[in-house]
Amino acid sequence: MRFSRLIAAAGASVLVLGASACSSTGGKPASNGGGMGSGTADTPRATIAMITHEVPGDSFWDLVRKGAETAAKKDNIELRYSNDPEAPNQANLVQTAVDSGVKGIAVTLAKPDAMKAAIENATAKGIPVVAFNAGADAWRAMGVKEFFGQDEYISGQGAGKRVAAEGAKKAICVIQEQGHVGLESRCAGVKNTFPGAEVLNVNGKDMPSVESTITAKLQQDPSIDYVITLGAPFAMTAVQSVKNANSKAKVGTFDTNAALVGAIQNGDVQWAIDQQPFLQGYLSVDSLWLYINNGNVIGGGQPTLTGPSFIDKSNIDAVAEYAKNGTR
């Protein structure tokens, strides 16, 4: 394939990003398996595996997958998506992809130590690996070529500063998955800029349990005036917990979904930190296509940041337009 054709196809990639480089949505966008419409590259058909730590039912991953599907459609890629929230099982999925002879792998590194051996097996066989969403501090040492996501500690610092600026005195930072390096970094960042924060661990696989745990904490300590959650579904649950406890605590969150749009508009949730999951999925697949067909590596050895940015009442109406399309 002539290089000029590759550049033309890459140009189409830029156009897609210009139209949809937004962020997390929620609710559950319909997945048609094809992403957004675009032209198709004339490069040879290739298979790429995307393996995440998705917990079933978390709408965040619908956005990641839609971005990945959009890039795959444009790039003439067969996308094989799989997920497991348990790190050893996720590592097994990576090994299965290696054994099947895929041309590239995109993976999340929520628990890097458990993923290390499988990633090394992939790179040893010459399969390019990119990481996204989780593992910003671990990917280079594992031989991964690129990373797409946000610096979780910095995003946590931003949340802490925001809570402090709003006059809060005491906050809880709710971690829904213990041992997840990204979530722990978020809360560590919050505590760095807002010392009045403490961590509350909940079982993110059991939403009724999440609701009761947050409710009990608010009832136990009425001085808590802010709840910071690390995912949009948990923000909506926290809103209910605040009501259950007759608390006056405000709610802020990381990540968004369609349901959260209305919650920000009506004031139930004050803000959301957006890391653009659609963009993470898109860039992960597109970057592998570029590497496979032209040897390109994005980022110069540094992570490619897709966030953080705040969504609140000042800009939620603009985001809502994309949320309706299932790309934010």
mmCIF file with all atom_site columns, N, CA and C in Angstrom, residues 13 59 62 83 100 155 157 193 198 205 215 235 257 262 273 285 316:
data_model
loop_
_atom_site.group_PDB
_atom_site.id
_atom_site.type_symbol
_atom_site.label_atom_id
_atom_site.label_alt_id
_atom_site.label_comp_id
_atom_site.label_asym_id
_atom_site.label_entity_id
_atom_site.label_seq_id
_atom_site.pdbx_PDB_ins_code
_atom_site.Cartn_x
_atom_site.Cartn_y
_atom_site.Cartn_z
_atom_site.occupancy
_atom_site.B_iso_or_equiv
_atom_site.pdbx_formal_charge
_atom_site.auth_seq_id
_atom_site.auth_comp_id
_atom_site.auth_asym_id
_atom_site.auth_atom_id
_atom_site.pdbx_PDB_model_num
ATOM 1  N N  . SER A 1 13  ? -9.049  9.609   10.186 1.00 0.00 ? 13  SER A N  1
ATOM 2  C CA . SER A 1 13  ? -9.053  9.416   11.640 1.00 0.00 ? 13  SER A CA 1
ATOM 3  C C  . SER A 1 13  ? -9.191  10.738  12.350 1.00 0.00 ? 13  SER A C  1
ATOM 4  N N  . SER A 1 59  ? -21.451 1.179   32.477 1.00 0.00 ? 59  SER A N  1
ATOM 5  C CA . SER A 1 59  ? -21.675 1.827   31.175 1.00 0.00 ? 59  SER A CA 1
ATOM 6  C C  . SER A 1 59  ? -20.441 2.535   30.631 1.00 0.00 ? 59  SER A C  1
ATOM 7  N N  . ASP A 1 62  ? -19.014 0.771   27.633 1.00 0.00 ? 62  ASP A N  1
ATOM 8  C CA . ASP A 1 62  ? -19.752 0.892   26.377 1.00 0.00 ? 62  ASP A CA 1
ATOM 9  C C  . ASP A 1 62  ? -19.128 1.966   25.503 1.00 0.00 ? 62  ASP A C  1
ATOM 10 N N  . ASN A 1 83  ? -13.388 -9.241  28.287 1.00 0.00 ? 83  ASN A N  1
ATOM 11 C CA . ASN A 1 83  ? -13.178 -8.560  29.558 1.00 0.00 ? 83  ASN A CA 1
ATOM 12 C C  . ASN A 1 83  ? -13.352 -9.515  30.721 1.00 0.00 ? 83  ASN A C  1
ATOM 13 N N  . SER A 1 100 ? -3.749  -17.134 19.730 1.00 0.00 ? 100 SER A N  1
ATOM 14 C CA . SER A 1 100 ? -4.568  -17.134 18.516 1.00 0.00 ? 100 SER A CA 1
ATOM 15 C C  . SER A 1 100 ? -3.910  -16.378 17.368 1.00 0.00 ? 100 SER A C  1
ATOM 16 N N  . SER A 1 155 ? -5.521  13.865  38.337 1.00 0.00 ? 155 SER A N  1
ATOM 17 C CA . SER A 1 155 ? -6.971  14.078  38.277 1.00 0.00 ? 155 SER A CA 1
ATOM 18 C C  . SER A 1 155 ? -7.557  14.091  39.684 1.00 0.00 ? 155 SER A C  1
ATOM 19 N N  . GLN A 1 157 ? -5.959  15.103  42.362 1.00 0.00 ? 157 GLN A N  1
ATOM 20 C CA . GLN A 1 157 ? -5.596  16.401  42.923 1.00 0.00 ? 157 GLN A CA 1
ATOM 21 C C  . GLN A 1 157 ? -6.582  17.480  42.471 1.00 0.00 ? 157 GLN A C  1
ATOM 22 N N  . THR A 1 193 ? -4.563  17.131  48.033 1.00 0.00 ? 193 THR A N  1
ATOM 23 C CA . THR A 1 193 ? -5.004  18.528  47.961 1.00 0.00 ? 193 THR A CA 1
ATOM 24 C C  . THR A 1 193 ? -6.187  18.837  48.864 1.00 0.00 ? 193 THR A C  1
ATOM 25 N N  . GLU A 1 198 ? -11.242 10.958  53.408 1.00 0.00 ? 198 GLU A N  1
ATOM 26 C CA . GLU A 1 198 ? -10.870 9.613   53.815 1.00 0.00 ? 198 GLU A CA 1
ATOM 27 C C  . GLU A 1 198 ? -11.451 8.626   52.809 1.00 0.00 ? 198 GLU A C  1
ATOM 28 N N  . LYS A 1 205 ? -19.263 -4.672  42.827 1.00 0.00 ? 205 LYS A N  1
ATOM 29 C CA . LYS A 1 205 ? -20.029 -5.691  42.113 1.00 0.00 ? 205 LYS A CA 1
ATOM 30 C C  . LYS A 1 205 ? -21.427 -5.867  42.695 1.00 0.00 ? 205 LYS A C  1
ATOM 31 N N  . THR A 1 215 ? -24.615 4.959   52.800 1.00 0.00 ? 215 THR A N  1
ATOM 32 C CA . THR A 1 215 ? -25.660 5.468   53.694 1.00 0.00 ? 215 THR A CA 1
ATOM 33 C C  . THR A 1 215 ? -25.236 5.352   55.154 1.00 0.00 ? 215 THR A C  1
ATOM 34 N N  . ALA A 1 235 ? -21.918 7.342   41.455 1.00 0.00 ? 235 ALA A N  1
ATOM 35 C CA . ALA A 1 235 ? -22.393 8.680   41.799 1.00 0.00 ? 235 ALA A CA 1
ATOM 36 C C  . ALA A 1 235 ? -23.907 8.674   41.958 1.00 0.00 ? 235 ALA A C  1
ATOM 37 N N  . ASN A 1 257 ? -21.863 9.298   32.432 1.00 0.00 ? 257 ASN A N  1
ATOM 38 C CA . ASN A 1 257 ? -22.710 8.468   31.580 1.00 0.00 ? 257 ASN A CA 1
ATOM 39 C C  . ASN A 1 257 ? -23.971 9.268   31.270 1.00 0.00 ? 257 ASN A C  1
ATOM 40 N N  . GLY A 1 262 ? -28.398 14.333  33.333 1.00 0.00 ? 262 GLY A N  1
ATOM 41 C CA . GLY A 1 262 ? -29.537 14.922  34.024 1.00 0.00 ? 262 GLY A CA 1
ATOM 42 C C  . GLY A 1 262 ? -29.249 15.246  35.468 1.00 0.00 ? 262 GLY A C  1
ATOM 43 N N  . ILE A 1 273 ? -15.444 14.378  36.467 1.00 0.00 ? 273 ILE A N  1
ATOM 44 C CA . ILE A 1 273 ? -14.138 14.474  35.801 1.00 0.00 ? 273 ILE A CA 1
ATOM 45 C C  . ILE A 1 273 ? -14.141 13.510  34.622 1.00 0.00 ? 273 ILE A C  1
ATOM 46 N N  . VAL A 1 285 ? -7.011  1.380   19.224 1.00 0.00 ? 285 VAL A N  1
ATOM 47 C CA . VAL A 1 285 ? -7.102  0.601   17.990 1.00 0.00 ? 285 VAL A CA 1
ATOM 48 C C  . VAL A 1 285 ? -6.388  1.322   16.847 1.00 0.00 ? 285 VAL A C  1
ATOM 49 N N  . ILE A 1 316 ? -22.446 21.301  30.616 1.00 0.00 ? 316 ILE A N  1
ATOM 50 C CA . ILE A 1 316 ? -23.138 20.021  30.496 1.00 0.00 ? 316 ILE A CA 1
ATOM 51 C C  . ILE A 1 316 ? -24.077 19.981  29.291 1.00 0.00 ? 316 ILE A C  1
#
